[in-house]
GROMACS .gro file of C-alpha atoms in nm:
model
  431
    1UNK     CA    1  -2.603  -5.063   0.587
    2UNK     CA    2  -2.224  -5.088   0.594
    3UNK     CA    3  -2.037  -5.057   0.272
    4UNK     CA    4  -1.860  -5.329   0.173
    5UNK     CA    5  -1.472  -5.316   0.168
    6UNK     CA    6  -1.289  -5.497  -0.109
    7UNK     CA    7  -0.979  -5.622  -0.039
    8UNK     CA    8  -0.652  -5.473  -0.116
    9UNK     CA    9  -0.242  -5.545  -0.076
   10UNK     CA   10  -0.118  -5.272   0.188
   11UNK     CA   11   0.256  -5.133   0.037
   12UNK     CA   12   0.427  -4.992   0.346
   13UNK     CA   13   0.710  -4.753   0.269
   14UNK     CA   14   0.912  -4.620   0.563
   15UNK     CA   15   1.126  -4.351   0.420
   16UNK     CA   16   1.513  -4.214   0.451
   17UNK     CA   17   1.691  -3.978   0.338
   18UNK     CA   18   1.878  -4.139   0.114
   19UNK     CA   19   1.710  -4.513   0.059
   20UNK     CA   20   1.364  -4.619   0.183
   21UNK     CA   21   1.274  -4.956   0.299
   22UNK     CA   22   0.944  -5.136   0.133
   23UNK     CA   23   0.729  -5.427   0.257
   24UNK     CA   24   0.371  -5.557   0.111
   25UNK     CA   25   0.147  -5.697   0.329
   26UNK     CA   26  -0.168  -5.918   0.245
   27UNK     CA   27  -0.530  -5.856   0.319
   28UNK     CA   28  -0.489  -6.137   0.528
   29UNK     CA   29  -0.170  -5.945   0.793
   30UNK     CA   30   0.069  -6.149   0.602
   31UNK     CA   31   0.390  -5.993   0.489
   32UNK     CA   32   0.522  -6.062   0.157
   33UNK     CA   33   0.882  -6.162   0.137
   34UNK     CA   34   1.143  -5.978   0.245
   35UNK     CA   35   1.161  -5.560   0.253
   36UNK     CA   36   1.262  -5.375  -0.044
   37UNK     CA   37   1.540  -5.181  -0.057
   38UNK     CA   38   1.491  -4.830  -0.263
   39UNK     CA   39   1.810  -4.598  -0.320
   40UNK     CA   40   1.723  -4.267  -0.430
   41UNK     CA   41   1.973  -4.218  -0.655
   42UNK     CA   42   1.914  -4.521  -0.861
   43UNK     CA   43   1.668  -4.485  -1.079
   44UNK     CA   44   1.660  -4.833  -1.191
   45UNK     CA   45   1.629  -4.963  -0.798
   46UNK     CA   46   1.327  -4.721  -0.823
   47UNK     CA   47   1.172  -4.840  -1.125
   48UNK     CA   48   1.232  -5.195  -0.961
   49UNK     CA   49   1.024  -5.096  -0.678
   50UNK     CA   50   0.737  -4.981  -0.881
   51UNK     CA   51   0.788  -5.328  -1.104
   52UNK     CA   52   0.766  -5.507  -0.812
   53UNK     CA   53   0.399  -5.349  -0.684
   54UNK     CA   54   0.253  -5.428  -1.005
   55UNK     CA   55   0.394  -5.745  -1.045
   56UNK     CA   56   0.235  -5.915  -0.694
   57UNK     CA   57  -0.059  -5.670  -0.861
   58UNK     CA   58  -0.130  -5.947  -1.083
   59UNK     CA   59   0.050  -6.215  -0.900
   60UNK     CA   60  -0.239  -6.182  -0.640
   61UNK     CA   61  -0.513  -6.055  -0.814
   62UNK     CA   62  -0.538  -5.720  -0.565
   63UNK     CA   63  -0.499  -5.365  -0.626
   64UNK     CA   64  -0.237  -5.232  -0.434
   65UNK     CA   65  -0.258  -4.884  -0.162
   66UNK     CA   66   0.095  -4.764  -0.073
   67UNK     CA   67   0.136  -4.572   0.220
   68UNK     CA   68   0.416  -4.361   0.352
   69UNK     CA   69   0.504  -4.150   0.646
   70UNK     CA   70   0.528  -3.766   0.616
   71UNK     CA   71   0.880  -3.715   0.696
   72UNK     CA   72   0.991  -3.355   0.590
   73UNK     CA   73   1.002  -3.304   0.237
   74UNK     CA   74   1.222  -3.696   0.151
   75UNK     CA   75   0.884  -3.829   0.108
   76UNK     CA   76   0.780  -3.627  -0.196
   77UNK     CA   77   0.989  -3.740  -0.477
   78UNK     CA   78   0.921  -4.117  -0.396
   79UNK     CA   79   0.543  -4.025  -0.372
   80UNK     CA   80   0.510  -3.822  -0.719
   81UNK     CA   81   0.698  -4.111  -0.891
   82UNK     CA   82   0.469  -4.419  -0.757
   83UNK     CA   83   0.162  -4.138  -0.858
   84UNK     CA   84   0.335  -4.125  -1.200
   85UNK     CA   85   0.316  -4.484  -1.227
   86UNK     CA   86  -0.037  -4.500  -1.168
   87UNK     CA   87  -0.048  -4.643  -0.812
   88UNK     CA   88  -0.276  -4.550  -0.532
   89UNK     CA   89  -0.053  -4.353  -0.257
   90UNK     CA   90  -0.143  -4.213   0.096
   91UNK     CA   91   0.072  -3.972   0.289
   92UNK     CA   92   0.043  -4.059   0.662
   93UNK     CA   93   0.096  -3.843   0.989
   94UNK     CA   94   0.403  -3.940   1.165
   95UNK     CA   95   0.162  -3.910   1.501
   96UNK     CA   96  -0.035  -4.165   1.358
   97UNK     CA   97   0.259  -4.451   1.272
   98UNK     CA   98   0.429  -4.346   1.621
   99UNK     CA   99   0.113  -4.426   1.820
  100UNK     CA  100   0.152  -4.803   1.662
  101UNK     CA  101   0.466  -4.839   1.719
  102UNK     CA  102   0.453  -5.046   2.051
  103UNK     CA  103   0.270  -5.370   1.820
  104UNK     CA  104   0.526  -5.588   1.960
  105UNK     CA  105   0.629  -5.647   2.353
  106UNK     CA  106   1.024  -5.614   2.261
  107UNK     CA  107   1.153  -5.249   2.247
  108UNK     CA  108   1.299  -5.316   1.854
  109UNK     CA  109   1.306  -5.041   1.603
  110UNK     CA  110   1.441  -5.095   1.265
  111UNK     CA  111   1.364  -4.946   0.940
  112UNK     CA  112   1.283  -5.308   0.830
  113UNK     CA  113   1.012  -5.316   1.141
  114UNK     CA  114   0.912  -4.961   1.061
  115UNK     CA  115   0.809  -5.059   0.685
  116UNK     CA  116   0.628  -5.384   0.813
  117UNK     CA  117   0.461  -5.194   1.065
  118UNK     CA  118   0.324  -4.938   0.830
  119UNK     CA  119   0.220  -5.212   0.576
  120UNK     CA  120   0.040  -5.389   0.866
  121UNK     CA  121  -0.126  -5.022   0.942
  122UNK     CA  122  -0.250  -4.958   0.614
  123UNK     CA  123  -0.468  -5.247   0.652
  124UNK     CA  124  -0.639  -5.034   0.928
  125UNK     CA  125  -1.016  -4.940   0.827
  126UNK     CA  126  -1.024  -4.640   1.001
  127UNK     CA  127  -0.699  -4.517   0.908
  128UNK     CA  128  -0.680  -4.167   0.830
  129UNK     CA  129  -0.412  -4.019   0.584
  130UNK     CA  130  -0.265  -3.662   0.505
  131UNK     CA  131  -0.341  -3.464   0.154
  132UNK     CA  132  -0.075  -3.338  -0.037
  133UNK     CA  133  -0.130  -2.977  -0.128
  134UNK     CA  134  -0.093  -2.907  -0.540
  135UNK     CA  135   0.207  -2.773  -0.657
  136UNK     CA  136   0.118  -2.451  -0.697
  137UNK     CA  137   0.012  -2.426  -0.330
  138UNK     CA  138   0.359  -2.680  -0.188
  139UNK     CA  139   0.559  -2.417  -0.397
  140UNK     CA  140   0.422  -2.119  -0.240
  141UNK     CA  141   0.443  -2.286   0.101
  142UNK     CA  142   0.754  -2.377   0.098
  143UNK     CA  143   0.866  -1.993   0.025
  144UNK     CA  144   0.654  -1.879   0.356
  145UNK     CA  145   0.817  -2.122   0.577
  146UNK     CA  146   1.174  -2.009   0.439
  147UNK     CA  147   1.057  -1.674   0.522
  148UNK     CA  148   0.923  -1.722   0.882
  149UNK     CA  149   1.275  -1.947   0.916
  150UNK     CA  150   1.491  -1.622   0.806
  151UNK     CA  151   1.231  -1.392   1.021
  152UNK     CA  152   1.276  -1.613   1.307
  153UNK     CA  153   1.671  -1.592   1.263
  154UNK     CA  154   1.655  -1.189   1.230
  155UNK     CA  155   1.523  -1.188   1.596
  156UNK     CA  156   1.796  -1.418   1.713
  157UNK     CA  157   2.037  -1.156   1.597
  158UNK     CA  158   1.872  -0.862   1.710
  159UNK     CA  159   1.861  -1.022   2.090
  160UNK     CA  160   2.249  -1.118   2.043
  161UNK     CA  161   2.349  -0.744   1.918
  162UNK     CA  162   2.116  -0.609   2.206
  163UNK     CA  163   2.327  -0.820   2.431
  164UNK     CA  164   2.634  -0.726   2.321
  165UNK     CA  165   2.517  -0.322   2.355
  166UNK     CA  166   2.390  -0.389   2.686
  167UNK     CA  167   2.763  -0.476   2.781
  168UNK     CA  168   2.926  -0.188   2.586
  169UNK     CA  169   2.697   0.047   2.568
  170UNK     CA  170   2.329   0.010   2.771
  171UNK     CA  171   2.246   0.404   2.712
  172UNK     CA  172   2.215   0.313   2.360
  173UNK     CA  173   1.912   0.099   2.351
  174UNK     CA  174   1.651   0.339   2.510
  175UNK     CA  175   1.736   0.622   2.208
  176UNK     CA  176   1.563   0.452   1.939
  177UNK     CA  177   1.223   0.204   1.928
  178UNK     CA  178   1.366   0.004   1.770
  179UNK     CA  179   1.745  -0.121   1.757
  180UNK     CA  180   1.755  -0.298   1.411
  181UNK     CA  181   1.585   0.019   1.265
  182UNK     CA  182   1.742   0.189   0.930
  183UNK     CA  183   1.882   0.501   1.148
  184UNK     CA  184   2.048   0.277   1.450
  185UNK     CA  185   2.170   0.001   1.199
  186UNK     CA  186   2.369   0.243   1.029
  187UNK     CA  187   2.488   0.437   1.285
  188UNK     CA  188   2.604   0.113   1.442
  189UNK     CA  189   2.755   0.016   1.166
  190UNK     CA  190   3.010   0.309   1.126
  191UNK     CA  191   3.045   0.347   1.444
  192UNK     CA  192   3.018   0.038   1.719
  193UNK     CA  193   3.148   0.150   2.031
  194UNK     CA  194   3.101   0.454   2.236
  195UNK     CA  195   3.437   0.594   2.209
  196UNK     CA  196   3.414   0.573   1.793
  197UNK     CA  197   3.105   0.777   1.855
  198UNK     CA  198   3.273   1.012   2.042
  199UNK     CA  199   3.554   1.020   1.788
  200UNK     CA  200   3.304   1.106   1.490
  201UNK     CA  201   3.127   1.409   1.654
  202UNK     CA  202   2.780   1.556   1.645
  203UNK     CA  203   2.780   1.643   1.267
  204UNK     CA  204   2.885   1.365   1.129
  205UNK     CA  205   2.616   1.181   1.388
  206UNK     CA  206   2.371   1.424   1.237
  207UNK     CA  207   2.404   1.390   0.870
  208UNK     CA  208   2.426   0.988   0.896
  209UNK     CA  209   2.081   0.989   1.085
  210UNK     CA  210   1.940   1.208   0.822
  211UNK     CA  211   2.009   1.009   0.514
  212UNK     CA  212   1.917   0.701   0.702
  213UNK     CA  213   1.590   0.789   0.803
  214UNK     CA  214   1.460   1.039   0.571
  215UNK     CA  215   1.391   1.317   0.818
  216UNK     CA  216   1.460   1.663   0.871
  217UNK     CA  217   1.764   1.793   1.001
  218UNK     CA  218   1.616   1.911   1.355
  219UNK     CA  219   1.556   1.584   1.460
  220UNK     CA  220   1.867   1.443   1.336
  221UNK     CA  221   2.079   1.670   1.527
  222UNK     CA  222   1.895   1.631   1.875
  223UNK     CA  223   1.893   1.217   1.789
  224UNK     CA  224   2.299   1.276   1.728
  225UNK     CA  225   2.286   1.520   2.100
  226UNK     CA  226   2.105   1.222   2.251
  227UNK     CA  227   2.393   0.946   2.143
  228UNK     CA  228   2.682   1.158   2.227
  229UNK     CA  229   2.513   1.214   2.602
  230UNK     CA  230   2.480   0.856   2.603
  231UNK     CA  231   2.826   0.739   2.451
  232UNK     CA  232   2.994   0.999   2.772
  233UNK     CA  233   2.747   0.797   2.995
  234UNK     CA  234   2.903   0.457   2.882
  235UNK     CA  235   3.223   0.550   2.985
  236UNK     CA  236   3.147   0.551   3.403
  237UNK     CA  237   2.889   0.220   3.299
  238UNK     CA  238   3.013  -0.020   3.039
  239UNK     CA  239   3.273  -0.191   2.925
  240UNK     CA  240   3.389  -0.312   2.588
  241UNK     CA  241   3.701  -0.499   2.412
  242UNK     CA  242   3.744  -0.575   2.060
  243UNK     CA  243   3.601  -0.873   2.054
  244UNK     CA  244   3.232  -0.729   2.109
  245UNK     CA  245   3.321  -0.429   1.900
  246UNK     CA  246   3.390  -0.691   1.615
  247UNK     CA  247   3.019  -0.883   1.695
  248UNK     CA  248   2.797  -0.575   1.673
  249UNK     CA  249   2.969  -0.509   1.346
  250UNK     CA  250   2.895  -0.870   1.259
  251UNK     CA  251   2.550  -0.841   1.396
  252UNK     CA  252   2.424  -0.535   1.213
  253UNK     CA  253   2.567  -0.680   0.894
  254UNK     CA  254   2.382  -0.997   0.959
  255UNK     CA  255   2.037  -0.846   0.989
  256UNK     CA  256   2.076  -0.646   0.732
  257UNK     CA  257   2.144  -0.931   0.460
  258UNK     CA  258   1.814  -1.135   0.656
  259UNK     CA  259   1.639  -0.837   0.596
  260UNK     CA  260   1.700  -0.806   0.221
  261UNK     CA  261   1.659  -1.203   0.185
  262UNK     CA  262   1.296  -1.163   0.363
  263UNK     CA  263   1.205  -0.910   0.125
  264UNK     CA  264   1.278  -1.069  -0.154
  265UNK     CA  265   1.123  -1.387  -0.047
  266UNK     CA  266   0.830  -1.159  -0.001
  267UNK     CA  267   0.815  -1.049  -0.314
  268UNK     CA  268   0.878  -1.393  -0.482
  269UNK     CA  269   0.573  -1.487  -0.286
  270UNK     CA  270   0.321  -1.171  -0.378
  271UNK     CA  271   0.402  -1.264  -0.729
  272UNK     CA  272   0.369  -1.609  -0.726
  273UNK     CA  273  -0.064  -1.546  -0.598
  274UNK     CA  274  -0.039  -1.242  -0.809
  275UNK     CA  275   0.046  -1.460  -1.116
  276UNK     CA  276  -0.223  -1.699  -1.111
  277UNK     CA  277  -0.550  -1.463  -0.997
  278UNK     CA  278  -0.818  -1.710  -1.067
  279UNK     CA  279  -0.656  -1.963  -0.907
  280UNK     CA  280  -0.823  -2.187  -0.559
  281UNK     CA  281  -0.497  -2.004  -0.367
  282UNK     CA  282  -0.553  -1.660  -0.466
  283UNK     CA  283  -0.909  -1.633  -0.433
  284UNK     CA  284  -0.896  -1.840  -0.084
  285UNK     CA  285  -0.659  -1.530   0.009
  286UNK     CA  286  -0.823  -1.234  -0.100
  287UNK     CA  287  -1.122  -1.411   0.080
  288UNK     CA  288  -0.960  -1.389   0.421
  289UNK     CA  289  -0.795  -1.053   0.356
  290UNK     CA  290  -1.135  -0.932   0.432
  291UNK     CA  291  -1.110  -1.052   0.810
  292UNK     CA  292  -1.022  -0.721   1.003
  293UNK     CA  293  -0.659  -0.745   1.102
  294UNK     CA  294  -0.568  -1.018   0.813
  295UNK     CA  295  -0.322  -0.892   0.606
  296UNK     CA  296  -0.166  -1.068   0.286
  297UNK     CA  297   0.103  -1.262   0.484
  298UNK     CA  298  -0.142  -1.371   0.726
  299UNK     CA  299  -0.420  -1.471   0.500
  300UNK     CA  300  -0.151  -1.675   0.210
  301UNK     CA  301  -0.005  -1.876   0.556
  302UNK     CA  302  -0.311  -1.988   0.675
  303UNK     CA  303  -0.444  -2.083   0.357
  304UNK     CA  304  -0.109  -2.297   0.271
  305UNK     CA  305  -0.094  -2.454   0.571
  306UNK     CA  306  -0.471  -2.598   0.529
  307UNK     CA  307  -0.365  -2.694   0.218
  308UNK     CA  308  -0.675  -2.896   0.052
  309UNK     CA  309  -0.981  -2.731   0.277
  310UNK     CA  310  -1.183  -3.019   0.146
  311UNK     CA  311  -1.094  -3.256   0.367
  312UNK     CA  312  -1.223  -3.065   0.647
  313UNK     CA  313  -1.565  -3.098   0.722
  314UNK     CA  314  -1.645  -2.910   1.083
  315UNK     CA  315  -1.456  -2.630   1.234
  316UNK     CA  316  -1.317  -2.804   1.524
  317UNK     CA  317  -1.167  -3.002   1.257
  318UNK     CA  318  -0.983  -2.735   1.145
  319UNK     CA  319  -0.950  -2.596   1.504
  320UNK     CA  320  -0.736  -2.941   1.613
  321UNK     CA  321  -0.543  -2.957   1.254
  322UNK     CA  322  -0.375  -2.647   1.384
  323UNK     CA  323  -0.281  -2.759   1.764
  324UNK     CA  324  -0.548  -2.519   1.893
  325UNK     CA  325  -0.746  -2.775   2.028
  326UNK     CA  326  -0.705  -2.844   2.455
  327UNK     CA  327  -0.552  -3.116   2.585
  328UNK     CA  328  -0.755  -3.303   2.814
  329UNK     CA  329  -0.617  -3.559   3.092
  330UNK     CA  330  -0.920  -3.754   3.249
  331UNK     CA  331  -0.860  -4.094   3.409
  332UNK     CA  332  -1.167  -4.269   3.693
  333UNK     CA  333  -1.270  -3.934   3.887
  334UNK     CA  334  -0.983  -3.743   3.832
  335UNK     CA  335  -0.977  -3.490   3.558
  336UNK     CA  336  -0.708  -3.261   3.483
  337UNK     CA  337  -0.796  -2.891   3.575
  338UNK     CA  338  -0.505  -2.703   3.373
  339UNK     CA  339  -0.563  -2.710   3.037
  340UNK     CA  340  -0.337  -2.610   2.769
  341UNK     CA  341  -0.345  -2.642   2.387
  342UNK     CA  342  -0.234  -2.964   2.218
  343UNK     CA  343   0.004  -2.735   1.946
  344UNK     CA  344   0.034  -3.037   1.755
  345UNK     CA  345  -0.064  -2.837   1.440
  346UNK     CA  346   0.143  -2.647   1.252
  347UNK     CA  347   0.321  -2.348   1.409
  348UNK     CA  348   0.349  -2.139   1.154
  349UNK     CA  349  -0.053  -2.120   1.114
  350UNK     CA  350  -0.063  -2.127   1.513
  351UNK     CA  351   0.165  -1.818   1.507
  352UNK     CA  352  -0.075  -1.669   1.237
  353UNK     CA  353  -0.392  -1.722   1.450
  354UNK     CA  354  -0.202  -1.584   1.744
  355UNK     CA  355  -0.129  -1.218   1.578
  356UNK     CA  356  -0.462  -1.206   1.444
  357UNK     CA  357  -0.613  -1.226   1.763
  358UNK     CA  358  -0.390  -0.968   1.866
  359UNK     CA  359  -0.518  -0.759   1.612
  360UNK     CA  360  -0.908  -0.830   1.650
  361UNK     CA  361  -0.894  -0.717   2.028
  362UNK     CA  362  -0.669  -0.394   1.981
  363UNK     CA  363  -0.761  -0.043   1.875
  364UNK     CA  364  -0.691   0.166   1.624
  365UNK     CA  365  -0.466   0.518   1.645
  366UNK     CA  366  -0.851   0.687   1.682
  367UNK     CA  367  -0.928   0.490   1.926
  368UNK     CA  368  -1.206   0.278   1.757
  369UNK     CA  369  -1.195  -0.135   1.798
  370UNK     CA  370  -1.056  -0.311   1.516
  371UNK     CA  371  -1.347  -0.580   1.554
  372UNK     CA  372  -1.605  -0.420   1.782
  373UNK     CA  373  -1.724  -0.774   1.850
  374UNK     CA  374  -1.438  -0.966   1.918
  375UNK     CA  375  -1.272  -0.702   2.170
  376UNK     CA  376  -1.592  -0.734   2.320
  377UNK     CA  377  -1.623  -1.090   2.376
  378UNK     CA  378  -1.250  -1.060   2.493
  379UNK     CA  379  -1.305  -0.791   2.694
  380UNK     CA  380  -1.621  -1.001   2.901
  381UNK     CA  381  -1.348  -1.336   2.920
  382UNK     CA  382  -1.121  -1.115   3.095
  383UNK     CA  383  -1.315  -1.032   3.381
  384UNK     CA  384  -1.344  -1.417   3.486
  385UNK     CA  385  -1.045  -1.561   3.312
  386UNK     CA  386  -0.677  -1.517   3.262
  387UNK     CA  387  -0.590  -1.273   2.950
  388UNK     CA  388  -0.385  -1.569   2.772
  389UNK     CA  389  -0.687  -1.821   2.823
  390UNK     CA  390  -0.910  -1.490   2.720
  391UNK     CA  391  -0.727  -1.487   2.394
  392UNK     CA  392  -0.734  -1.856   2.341
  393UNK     CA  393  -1.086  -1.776   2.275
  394UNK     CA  394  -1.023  -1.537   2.052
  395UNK     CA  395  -0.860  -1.712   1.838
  396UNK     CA  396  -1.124  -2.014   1.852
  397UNK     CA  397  -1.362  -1.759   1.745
  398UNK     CA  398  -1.135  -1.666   1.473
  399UNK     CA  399  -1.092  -2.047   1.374
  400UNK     CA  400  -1.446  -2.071   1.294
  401UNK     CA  401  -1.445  -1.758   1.083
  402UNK     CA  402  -1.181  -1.892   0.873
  403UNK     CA  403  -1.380  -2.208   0.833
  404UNK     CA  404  -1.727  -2.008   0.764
  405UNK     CA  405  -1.526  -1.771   0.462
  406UNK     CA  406  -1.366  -2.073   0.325
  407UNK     CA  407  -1.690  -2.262   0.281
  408UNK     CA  408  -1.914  -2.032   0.183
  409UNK     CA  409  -1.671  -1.881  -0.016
  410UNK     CA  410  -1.795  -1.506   0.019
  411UNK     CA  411  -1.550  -1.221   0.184
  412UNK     CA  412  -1.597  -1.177   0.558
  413UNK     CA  413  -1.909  -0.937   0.690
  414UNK     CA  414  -1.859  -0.797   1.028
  415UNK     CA  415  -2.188  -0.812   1.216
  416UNK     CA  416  -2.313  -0.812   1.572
  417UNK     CA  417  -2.430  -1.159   1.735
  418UNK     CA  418  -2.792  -1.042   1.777
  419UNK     CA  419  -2.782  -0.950   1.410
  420UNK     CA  420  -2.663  -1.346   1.364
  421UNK     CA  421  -2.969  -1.424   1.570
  422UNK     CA  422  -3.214  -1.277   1.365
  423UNK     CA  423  -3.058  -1.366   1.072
  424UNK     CA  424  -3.094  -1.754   1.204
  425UNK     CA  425  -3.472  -1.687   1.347
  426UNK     CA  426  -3.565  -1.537   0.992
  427UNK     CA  427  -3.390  -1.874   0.778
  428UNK     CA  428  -3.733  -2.113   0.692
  429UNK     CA  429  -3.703  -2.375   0.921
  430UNK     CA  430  -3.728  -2.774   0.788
  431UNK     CA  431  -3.977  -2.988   0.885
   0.00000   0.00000   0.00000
């Protein structure tokens, strides 16, 4: 029996940045009037717009639904006011308005069209909207993707200053594992060219390499050996000027500043879950902490990212919310054969799924599997598919444990799939 839908007025907002345009639409596809114009930084054009729902409210004798597109974060003050008010709002996926927008033959797009259009869409039975995580979790996601922002800059730097050594000085880069570390930063930094290297000597080399990193004097001095050798090397390959002198200078000082942002970014985040220990966020994390290879960062990203795991019912739910789902191109008899992933989802959970499949497939320094199972099922997709579609797997696999922690609520337990299949023949079957 079909449930019986009452009807409604549909509020379509289509926000700006700096004004949004509203239109109310009957049950009946009719639009009400003419848009409403919202400035931002009027408070009384706000509280007009808000006046105005609950006035055609009782005009018409129908409880209004406002909808509004996701658009970045110039959605969200809007959106906690009208909830203030006491109205009914829905968040919707920009993917889902674009796929409407071709309603008309002409090619017009206006924001007066766009906040039609979304009133018309609310209208939609099976429309499906977005959740807006609590405060508590928008607050701590909005730290993580600062920090994978800053993270993601660091890198850019570090490829620009490797550049600019592989022009000046390309004997420098094989010395240490990594360039940005706390011994080549600050040799770099005092010194930025192979002739200033020269210039300082190997005692001076030596004793800035052993503050830096901490280690014994030994190593420093055959580390300091290594960069003269190198620096005398540059001079028959490489050349330098001022100007690149002046960027590596520019780029170590760079990454070093990112790197003391992150940190602290970091720590603003630990405390934030630390603060609150019984709350939905910090248990969900300590909960997938106990997947091998999940560590805090991991585990706090994916679970901001899913935001309210209530609306998610299956795992392959889950598994398309994050763009991990293929894309599949079938039209008559033809069907596509390459697949890829849709990566409509968020990347920053994508990225997180990504590095702990990495992690479930590699070994430890003894030599033992980080998840005996998983490298194994990774290791049997390799022999008949690529390594990249091999991992895609992987991280399906991991997708689903996510989804089974989350639900059941009980810390991850590494087991064996024929113990799973006992464990399933044992359950009491239903008649």
């Amino acid at each position: 029996m079909e449930q019986k839908r009452h009807p409604y007025l549909s509020v379509g907002i289509d926000i700006g940045a700096d004004f949004s345009l509203m239109a109310i639409a009957l049950p009946t596809q009719e639009i009400i009037g003419k848009p409403y114009k919202i400035l931002h930084s009027n408070n009384r054009s706000v509280q007009g717009a808000v006046e105005r729902i609950l006035s055609m409210e009782q005009a018409y004798e129908l409880p209004a639904r406002v909808y509004m597109e996701s658009t970045g974060i110039y959605h969200l003050p809007l959106y906690h006011r009208l909830k203030n008010a006491g109205l009914d709002v829905y968040v919707l996926n920009p993917l889902v308005t674009h796929a409407n927008q071709n309603i008309n033959i002409r090619n017009i797009h206006n924001d007066k069209l766009d906040a039609r259009r979304i009133a018309l869409l609310g209208l939609r039975p099976d429309l499906k909207t977005s959740i807006v995580p609590a405060d508590d979790v928008a607050a701590v996601k909005a730290l993580l993707r600062e920090y994978h922002a800053m993270k993601k800059e660091t890198s850019m730097y570090i490829c620009r200053l490797k550049n600019q050594l592989r022009q000046i000085f390309p004997q420098y880069l094989p010395l240490f594992s990594k360039v940005n570390g706390k011994a080549s930063l600050e040799v770099l930094s005092h010194y930025p060219s192979p002739s200033a290297v020269l210039s300082a000597g190997a005692d001076a080399l030596a004793k800035l390499i052993q503050e830096a990193s901490g280690k014994g004097r030994t190593m420093a001095e055959k580390k300091a050996e290594a960069i003269l050798s190198a620096a005398r090397e540059s001079l028959s390959f490489g050349h330098g000027n001022s100007g690149i002198t002046f960027l590596i200078g520019h780029y170590v000082e760079m990454i070093r500043i990112l790197d003391e942002k992150t940190a602290a970014i970091l720590k603003q985040i630990k405390r934030s879950v630390q603060e609150q220990p019984d709350s939905l966020l910090a248990r969900q994390t300590r909960l997938l902490k106990s997947i091998p290879g999940a560590g805090f960062l991991t585990a706090v990203t994916i679970v901001c990212e899913i935001g309210d795991f209530r609306a998610f019912r299956r795992p392959k739910q889950l598994y398309s919310y994050f763009g991990l789902d293929p894309v599949v191109r079938q039209s008559g008899n033809s069907a596509g054969a390459n697949l890829r992933i849709s990566k409509r989802g968020s990347p920053y959970a994508r990225r997180c799924f990504y590095i702990l499949a990495l992690q479930s497939v590699s070994l430890r320094k003894n030599g033992e599997p980080k998840n005996h199972v998983l490298r194994t099922y990774y290791l049997e997709k390799c022999k008949s598919k690529a390594k990249m579609t091999a991992l895609g797997a992987i991280m399906h696999k991991l997708c689903n444990i996510v989804f089974a922690v989350l639900r059941d609520e009980r810390p991850f337990v590494l087991i064996s799939p024929q113990e799973h299949r006992q464990n399933y023949l044992s359950l009491p079957k239903a008649a």
